[in-house]
CSV table of C-alpha atoms in Angstrom, one decimal:
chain,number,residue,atom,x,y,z
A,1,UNK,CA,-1.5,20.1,-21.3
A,2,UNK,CA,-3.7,22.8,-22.6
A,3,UNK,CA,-3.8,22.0,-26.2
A,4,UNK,CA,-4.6,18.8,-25.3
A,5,UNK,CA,-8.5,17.5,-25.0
A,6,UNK,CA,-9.4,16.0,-21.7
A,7,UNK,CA,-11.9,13.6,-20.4
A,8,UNK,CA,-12.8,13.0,-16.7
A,9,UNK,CA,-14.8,10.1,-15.9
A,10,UNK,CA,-16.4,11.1,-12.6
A,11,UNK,CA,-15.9,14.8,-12.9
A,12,UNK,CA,-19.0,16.1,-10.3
A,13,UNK,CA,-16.4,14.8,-7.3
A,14,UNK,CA,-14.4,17.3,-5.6
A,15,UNK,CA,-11.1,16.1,-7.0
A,16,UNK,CA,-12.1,15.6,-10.3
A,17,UNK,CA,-13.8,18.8,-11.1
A,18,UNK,CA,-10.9,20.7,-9.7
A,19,UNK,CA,-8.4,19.3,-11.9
A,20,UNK,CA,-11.4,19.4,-15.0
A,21,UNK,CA,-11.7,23.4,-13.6
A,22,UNK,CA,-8.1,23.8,-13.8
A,23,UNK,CA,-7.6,22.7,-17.1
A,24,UNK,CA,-10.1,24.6,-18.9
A,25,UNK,CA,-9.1,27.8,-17.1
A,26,UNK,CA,-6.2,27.2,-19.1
A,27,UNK,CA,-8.0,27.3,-22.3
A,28,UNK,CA,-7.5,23.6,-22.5
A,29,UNK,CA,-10.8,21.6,-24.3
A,30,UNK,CA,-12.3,19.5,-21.4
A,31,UNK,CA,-15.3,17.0,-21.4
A,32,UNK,CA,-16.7,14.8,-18.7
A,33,UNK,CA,-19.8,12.9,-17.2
A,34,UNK,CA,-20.7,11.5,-14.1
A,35,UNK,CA,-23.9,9.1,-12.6
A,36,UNK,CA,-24.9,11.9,-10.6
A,37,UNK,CA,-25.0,14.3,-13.1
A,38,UNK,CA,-26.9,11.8,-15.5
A,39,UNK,CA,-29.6,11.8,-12.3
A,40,UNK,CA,-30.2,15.0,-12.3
A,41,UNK,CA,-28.5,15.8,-9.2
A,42,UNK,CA,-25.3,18.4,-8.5
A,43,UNK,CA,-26.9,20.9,-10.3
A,44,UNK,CA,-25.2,24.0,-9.5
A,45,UNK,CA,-21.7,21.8,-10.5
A,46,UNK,CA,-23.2,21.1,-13.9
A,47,UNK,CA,-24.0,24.8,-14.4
A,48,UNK,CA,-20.2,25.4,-12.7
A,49,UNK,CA,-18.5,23.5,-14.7
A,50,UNK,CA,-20.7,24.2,-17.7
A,51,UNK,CA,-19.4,28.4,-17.3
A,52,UNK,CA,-15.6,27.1,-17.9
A,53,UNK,CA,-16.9,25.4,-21.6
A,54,UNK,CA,-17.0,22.4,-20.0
A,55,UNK,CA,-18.7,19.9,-22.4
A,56,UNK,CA,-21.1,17.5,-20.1
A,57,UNK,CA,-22.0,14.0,-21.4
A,58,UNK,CA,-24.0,10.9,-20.7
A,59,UNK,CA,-21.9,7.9,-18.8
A,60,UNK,CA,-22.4,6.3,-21.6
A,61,UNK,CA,-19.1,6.6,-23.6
A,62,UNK,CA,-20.7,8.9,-25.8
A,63,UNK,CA,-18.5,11.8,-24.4
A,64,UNK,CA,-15.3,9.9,-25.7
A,65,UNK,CA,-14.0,10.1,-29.5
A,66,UNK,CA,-11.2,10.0,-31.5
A,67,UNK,CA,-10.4,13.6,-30.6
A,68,UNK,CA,-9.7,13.0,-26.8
A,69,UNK,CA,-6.0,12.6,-25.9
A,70,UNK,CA,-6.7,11.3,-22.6
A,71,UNK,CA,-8.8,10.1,-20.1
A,72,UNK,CA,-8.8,10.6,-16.1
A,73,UNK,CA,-10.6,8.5,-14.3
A,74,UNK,CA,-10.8,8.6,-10.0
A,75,UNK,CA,-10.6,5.4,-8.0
A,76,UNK,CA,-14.5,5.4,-7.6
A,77,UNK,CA,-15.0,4.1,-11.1
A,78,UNK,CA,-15.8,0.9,-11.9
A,79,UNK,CA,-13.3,-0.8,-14.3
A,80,UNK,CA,-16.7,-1.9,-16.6
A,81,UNK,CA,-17.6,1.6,-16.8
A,82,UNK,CA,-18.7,2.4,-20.5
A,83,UNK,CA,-16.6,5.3,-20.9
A,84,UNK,CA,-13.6,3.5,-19.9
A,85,UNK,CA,-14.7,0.9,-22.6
A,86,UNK,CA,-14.6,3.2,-24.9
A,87,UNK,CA,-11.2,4.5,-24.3
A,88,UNK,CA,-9.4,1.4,-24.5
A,89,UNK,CA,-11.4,0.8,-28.3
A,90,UNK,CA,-9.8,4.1,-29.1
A,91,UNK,CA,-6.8,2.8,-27.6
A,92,UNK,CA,-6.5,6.2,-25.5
A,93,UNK,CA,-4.4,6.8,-22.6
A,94,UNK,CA,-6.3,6.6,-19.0
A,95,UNK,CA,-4.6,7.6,-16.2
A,96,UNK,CA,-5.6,7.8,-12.4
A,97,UNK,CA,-6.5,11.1,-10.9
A,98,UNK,CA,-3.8,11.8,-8.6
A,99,UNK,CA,-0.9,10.5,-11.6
A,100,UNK,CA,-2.6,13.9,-13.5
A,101,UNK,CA,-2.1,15.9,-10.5
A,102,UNK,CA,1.5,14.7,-9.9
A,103,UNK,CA,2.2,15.9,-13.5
A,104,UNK,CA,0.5,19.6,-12.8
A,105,UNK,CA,2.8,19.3,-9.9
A,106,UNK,CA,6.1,18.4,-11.5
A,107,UNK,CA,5.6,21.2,-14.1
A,108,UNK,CA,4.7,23.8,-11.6
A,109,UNK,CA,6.7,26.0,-8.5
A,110,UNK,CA,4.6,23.9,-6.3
A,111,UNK,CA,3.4,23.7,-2.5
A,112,UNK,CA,1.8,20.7,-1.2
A,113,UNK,CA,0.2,19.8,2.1
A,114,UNK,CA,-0.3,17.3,3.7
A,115,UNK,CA,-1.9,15.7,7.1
A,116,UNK,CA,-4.5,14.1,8.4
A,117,UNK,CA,-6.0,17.2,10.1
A,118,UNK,CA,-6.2,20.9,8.3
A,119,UNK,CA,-5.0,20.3,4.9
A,120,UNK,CA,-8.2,21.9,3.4
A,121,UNK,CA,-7.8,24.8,5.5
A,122,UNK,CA,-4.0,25.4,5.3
A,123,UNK,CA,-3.8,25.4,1.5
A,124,UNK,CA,-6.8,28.0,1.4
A,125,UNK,CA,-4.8,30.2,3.9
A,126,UNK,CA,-1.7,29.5,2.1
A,127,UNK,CA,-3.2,30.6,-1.7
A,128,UNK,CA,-4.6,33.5,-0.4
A,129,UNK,CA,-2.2,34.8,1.6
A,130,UNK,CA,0.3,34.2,-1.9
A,131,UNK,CA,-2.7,36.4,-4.2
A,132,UNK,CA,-3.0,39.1,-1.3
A,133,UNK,CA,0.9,39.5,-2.0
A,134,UNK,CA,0.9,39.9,-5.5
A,135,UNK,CA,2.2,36.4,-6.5
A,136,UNK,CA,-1.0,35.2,-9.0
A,137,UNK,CA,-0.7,31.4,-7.8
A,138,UNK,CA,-3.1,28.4,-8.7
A,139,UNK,CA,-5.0,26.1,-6.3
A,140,UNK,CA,-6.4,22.7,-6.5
A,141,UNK,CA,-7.9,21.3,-3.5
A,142,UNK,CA,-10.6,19.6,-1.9
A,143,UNK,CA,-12.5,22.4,0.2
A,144,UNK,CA,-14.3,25.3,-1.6
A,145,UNK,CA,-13.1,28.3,-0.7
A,146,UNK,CA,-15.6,31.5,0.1
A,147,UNK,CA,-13.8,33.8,-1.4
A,148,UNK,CA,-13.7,31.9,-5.1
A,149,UNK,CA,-17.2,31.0,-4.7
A,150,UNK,CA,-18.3,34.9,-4.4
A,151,UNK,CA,-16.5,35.1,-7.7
A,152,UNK,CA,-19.0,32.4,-9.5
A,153,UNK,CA,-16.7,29.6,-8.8
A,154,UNK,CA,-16.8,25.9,-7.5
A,155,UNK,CA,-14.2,27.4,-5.3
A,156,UNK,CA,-11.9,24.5,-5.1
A,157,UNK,CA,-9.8,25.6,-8.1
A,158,UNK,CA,-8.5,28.6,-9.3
A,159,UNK,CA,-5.3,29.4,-12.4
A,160,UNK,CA,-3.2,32.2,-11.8
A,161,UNK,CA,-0.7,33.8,-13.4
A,162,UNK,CA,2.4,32.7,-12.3
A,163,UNK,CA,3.9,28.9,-11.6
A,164,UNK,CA,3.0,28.8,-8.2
A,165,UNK,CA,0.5,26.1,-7.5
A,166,UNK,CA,-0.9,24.9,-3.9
A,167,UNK,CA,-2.4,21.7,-3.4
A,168,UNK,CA,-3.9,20.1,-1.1
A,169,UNK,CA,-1.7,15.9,-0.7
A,170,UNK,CA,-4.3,13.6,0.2
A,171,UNK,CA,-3.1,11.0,2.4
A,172,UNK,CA,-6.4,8.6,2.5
A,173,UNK,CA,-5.8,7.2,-0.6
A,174,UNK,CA,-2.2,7.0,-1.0
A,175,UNK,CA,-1.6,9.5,-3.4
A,176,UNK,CA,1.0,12.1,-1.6
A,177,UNK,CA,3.6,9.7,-2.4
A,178,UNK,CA,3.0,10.2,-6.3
A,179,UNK,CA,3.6,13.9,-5.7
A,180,UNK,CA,7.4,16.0,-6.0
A,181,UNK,CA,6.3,19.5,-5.2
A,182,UNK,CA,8.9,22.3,-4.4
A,183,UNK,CA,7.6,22.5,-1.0
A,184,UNK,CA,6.4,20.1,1.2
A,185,UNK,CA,4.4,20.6,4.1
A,186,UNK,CA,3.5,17.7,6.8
A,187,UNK,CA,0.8,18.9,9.3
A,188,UNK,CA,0.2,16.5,12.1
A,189,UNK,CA,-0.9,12.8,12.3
A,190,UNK,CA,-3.9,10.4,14.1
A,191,UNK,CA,-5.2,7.8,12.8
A,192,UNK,CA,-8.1,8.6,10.2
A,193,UNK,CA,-8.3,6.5,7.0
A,194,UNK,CA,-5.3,4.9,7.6
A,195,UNK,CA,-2.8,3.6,10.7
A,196,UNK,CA,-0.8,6.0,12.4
A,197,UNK,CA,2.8,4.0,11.0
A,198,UNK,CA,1.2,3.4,7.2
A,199,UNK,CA,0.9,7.4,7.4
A,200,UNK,CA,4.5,7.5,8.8
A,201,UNK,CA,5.9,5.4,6.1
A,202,UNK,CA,3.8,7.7,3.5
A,203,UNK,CA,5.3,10.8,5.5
A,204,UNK,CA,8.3,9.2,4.7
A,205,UNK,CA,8.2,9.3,1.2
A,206,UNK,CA,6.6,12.7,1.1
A,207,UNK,CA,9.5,14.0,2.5
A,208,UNK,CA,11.8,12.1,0.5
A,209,UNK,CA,10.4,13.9,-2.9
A,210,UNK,CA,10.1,17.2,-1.1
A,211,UNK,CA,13.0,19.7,-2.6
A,212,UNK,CA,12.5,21.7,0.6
A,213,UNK,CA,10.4,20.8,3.7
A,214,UNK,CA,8.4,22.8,6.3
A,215,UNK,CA,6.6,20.3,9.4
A,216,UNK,CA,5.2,20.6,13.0
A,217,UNK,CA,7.7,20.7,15.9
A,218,UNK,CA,4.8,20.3,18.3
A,219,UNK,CA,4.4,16.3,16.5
A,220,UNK,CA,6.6,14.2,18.9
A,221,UNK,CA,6.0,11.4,15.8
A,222,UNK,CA,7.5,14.2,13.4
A,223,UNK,CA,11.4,14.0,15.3
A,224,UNK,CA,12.5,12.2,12.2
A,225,UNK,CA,11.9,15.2,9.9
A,226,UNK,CA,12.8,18.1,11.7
A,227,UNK,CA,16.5,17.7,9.9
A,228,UNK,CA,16.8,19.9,7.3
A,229,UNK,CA,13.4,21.3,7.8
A,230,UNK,CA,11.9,25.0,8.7
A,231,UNK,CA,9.8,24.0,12.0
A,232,UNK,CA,6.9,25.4,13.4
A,233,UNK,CA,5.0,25.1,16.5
A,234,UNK,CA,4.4,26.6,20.0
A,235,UNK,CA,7.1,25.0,21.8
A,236,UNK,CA,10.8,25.8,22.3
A,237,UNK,CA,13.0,24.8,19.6
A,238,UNK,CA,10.9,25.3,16.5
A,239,UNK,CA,12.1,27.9,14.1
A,240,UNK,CA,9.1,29.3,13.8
A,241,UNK,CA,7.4,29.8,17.3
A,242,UNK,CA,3.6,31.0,17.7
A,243,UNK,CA,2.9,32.6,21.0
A,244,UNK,CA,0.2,34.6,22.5
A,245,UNK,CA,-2.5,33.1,21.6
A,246,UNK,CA,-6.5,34.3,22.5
A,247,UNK,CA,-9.6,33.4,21.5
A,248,UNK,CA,-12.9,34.6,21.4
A,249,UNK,CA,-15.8,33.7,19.7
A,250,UNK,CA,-15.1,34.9,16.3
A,251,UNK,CA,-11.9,35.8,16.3
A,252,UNK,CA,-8.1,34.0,17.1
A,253,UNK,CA,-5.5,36.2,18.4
A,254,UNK,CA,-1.7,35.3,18.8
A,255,UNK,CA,1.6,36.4,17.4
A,256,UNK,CA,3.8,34.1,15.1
A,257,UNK,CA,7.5,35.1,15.2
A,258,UNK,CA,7.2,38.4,16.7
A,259,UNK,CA,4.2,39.4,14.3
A,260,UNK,CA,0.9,40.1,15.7
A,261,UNK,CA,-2.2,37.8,13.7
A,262,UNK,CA,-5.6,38.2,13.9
A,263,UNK,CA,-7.8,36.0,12.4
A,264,UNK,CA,-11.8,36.0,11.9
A,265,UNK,CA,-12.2,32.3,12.9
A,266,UNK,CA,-12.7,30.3,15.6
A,267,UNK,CA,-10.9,28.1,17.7
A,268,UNK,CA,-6.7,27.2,18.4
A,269,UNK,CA,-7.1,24.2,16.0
A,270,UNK,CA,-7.2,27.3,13.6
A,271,UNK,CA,-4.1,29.2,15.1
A,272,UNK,CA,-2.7,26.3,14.5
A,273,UNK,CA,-3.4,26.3,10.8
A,274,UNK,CA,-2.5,30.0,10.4
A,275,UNK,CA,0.8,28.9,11.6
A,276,UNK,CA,1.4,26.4,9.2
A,277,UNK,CA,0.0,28.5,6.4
A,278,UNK,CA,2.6,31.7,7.6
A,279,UNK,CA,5.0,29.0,7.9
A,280,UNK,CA,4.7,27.5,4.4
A,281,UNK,CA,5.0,30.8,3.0
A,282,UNK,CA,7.9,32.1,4.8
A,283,UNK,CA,9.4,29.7,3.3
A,284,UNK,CA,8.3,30.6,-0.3
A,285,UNK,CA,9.6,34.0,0.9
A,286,UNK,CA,7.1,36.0,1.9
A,287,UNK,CA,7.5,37.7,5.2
A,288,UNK,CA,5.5,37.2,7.8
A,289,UNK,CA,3.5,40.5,7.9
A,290,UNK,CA,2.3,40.2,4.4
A,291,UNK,CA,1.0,37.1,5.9
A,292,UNK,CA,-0.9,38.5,8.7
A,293,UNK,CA,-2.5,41.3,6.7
A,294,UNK,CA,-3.8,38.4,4.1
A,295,UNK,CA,-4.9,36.6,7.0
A,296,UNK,CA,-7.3,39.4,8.4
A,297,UNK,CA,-9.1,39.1,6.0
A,298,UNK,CA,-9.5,35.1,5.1
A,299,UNK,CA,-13.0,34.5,4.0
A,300,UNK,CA,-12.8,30.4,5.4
A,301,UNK,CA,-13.7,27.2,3.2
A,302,UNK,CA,-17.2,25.6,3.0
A,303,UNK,CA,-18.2,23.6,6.3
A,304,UNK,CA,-15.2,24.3,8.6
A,305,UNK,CA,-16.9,25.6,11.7
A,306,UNK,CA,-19.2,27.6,8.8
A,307,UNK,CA,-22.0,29.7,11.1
A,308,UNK,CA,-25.0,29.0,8.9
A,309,UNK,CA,-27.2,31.8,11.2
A,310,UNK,CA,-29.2,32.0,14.6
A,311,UNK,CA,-32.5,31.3,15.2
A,312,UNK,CA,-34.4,31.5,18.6
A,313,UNK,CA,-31.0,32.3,20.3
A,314,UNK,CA,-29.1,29.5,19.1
A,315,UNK,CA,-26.5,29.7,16.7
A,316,UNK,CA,-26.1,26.9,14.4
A,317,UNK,CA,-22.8,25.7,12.6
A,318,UNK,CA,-21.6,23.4,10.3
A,319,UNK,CA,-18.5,21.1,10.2
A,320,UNK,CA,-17.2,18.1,8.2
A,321,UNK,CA,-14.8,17.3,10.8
A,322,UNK,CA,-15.2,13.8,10.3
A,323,UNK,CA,-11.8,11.8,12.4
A,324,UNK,CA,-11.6,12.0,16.1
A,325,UNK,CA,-9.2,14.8,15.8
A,326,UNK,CA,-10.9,16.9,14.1
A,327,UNK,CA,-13.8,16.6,15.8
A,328,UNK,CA,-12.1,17.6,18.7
A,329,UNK,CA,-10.6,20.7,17.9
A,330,UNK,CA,-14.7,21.2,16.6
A,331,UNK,CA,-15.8,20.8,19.8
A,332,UNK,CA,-13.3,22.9,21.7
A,333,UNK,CA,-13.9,25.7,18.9
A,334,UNK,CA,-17.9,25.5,19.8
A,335,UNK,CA,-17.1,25.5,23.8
A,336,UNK,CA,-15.4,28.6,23.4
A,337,UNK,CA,-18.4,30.2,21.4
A,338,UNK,CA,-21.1,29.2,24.1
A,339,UNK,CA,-21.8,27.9,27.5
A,340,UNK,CA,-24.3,25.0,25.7
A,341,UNK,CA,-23.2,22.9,23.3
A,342,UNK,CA,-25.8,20.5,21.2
A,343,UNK,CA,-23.4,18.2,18.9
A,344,UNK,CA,-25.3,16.0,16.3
């Protein structure tokens, strides 16, 4: 796909500018536009994206010409939309968001998550603990991650070297069952966007396109994909068994198959993830102590129990947890930080 010249209709949302990112960081030519970036608004994504070469035009179909080989819209936009018009009186190819990503995954050694709780979190750990190790993967997902950011990046995107690519498999809008990734990883279940047995069936399929499959023991729901699978979990019987585990405020403690973690986050919704993340990558063959020296030092994503400061006494953090879950696991996290809780 890089010698190819790329339109994304929508390209300020999370999705779309990662996949824009990850293209031009392959020294592929990529335009876009997008309503709020004809307001005026997103500002530090226009000057983001605009870094990478990234050619920003009007919504106005202006950004699409004869030279563009395809165009990738999101399901936000409208069908009316005048770039879309435009397309179609070039007779161009448009294509839906997650049909591009299945592509990047089909061509790539790649590792997808998926769940209703975590995935954002999980497939940071997962690419970092892969760089710490020496293994150059990519990433496209849909939290920014600190560490890419301090580099002068978005931060949900990065190109490596090698053909390993992590992504984060959404499940709201259906698309995990577009994807065929090398490994697949199935996280837990509640309902969220969708009902708990619509996300089963989708589970279903996920696994089916999985050429290997790593899932939570713990997940009573999950029975039906433990064959054939590397488990993980706390309780007897998974392959991968976490144990030990302590928290404080600031820091998770516990050891995952023998091997002592320590982690500078908060909470045992996190444990959790770390376990998943050393899980995944045991599988892609790393051992489990390159793991937990990755981990150390694991920077976090944008608003996931993110400590914006303290003032008067009271330290105040930010979370997107936004299904019952997840909130939660917030909420348990911030208990075990302070005797007062103040939840808005």
């Amino acid at each position: 796909m890089p010698q190819e010249k790329l339109h994304f209709i929508g390209i300020g949302g999370v999705g779309m500018s990662a996949l824009a990112q990850f293209h031009a960081m392959g020294g592929g030519a990529v335009t876009g536009s997008d309503r709020l970036l004809d307001r005026g608004e997103i500002v530090d994504v226009r000057a983001k994206l605009e870094k990478l070469g990234i050619r920003l035009f009007a919504q106005d179909g202006s950004g699409v010409d004869a030279g563009t080989t395809r165009v990738v819209v999101s399901t936000a936009i409208e069908d009316d939309n005048a770039d879309i018009a435009k397309a179609r009186s070039l007779g161009l190819p448009i294509v839906h968001r997650s049909d591009h990503l299945a592509e990047l995954v089909a061509s790539h050694q790649t590792l997808a998550v998926t769940g209703t709780s975590g995935k954002s979190t999980v497939t940071a750990m997962v690419f970092e603990i892969l760089a710490a190790s020496g293994r150059s993967p990519s990433i496209i997902t849909g939290g920014a991650l600190r560490r890419l950011e301090d580099l002068g990046m978005l931060g949900n995107a990065a190109r490596g070297e090698s053909d390993l690519l992590v992504i984060e498999a959404d499940e709201s809008d259906g698309s995990v069952v577009r994807y065929k990734p090398e490994i697949g990883a199935l996280l837990n279940v509640g309902k969220d966007h969708k009902e708990v047995p619509v996300l089963l069936e989708m589970f279903r399929v996920f696994r089916s396109l999985s050429k290997r499959f790593v899932v939570n023991g713990d997940v009573p729901a999950f029975a039906e994909f433990r064959q054939g699978a590397r488990t993980f979990g706390f309780g007897a019987g998974c392959a991968l068994r976490a144990s030990g585990l302590e928290t404080t405020p600031g820091l998770v403690r516990l050891d995952i198959g023998g091997v002592p973690f320590e982690l500078p986050l908060d909470g045992r919704h996190n444990a959790e993830n770390a376990l998943a993340a050393a899980a995944i990558c045991l599988e892609a063959g790393v051992p489990l102590e390159e793991s937990a020296s990755a981990l150390k030092g694991y920077r976090g994503i944008v608003r996931r129990f993110e400590r914006l400061g303290t003032a008067g006494g009271v330290m105040v953090v930010d979370d997107f947890a936004h299904n019952p879950d997840k909130v939660r696991a917030v909420m348990a996290a911030a208990a075990g930080c302070a005797a007062r809780v103040l939840a808005v």
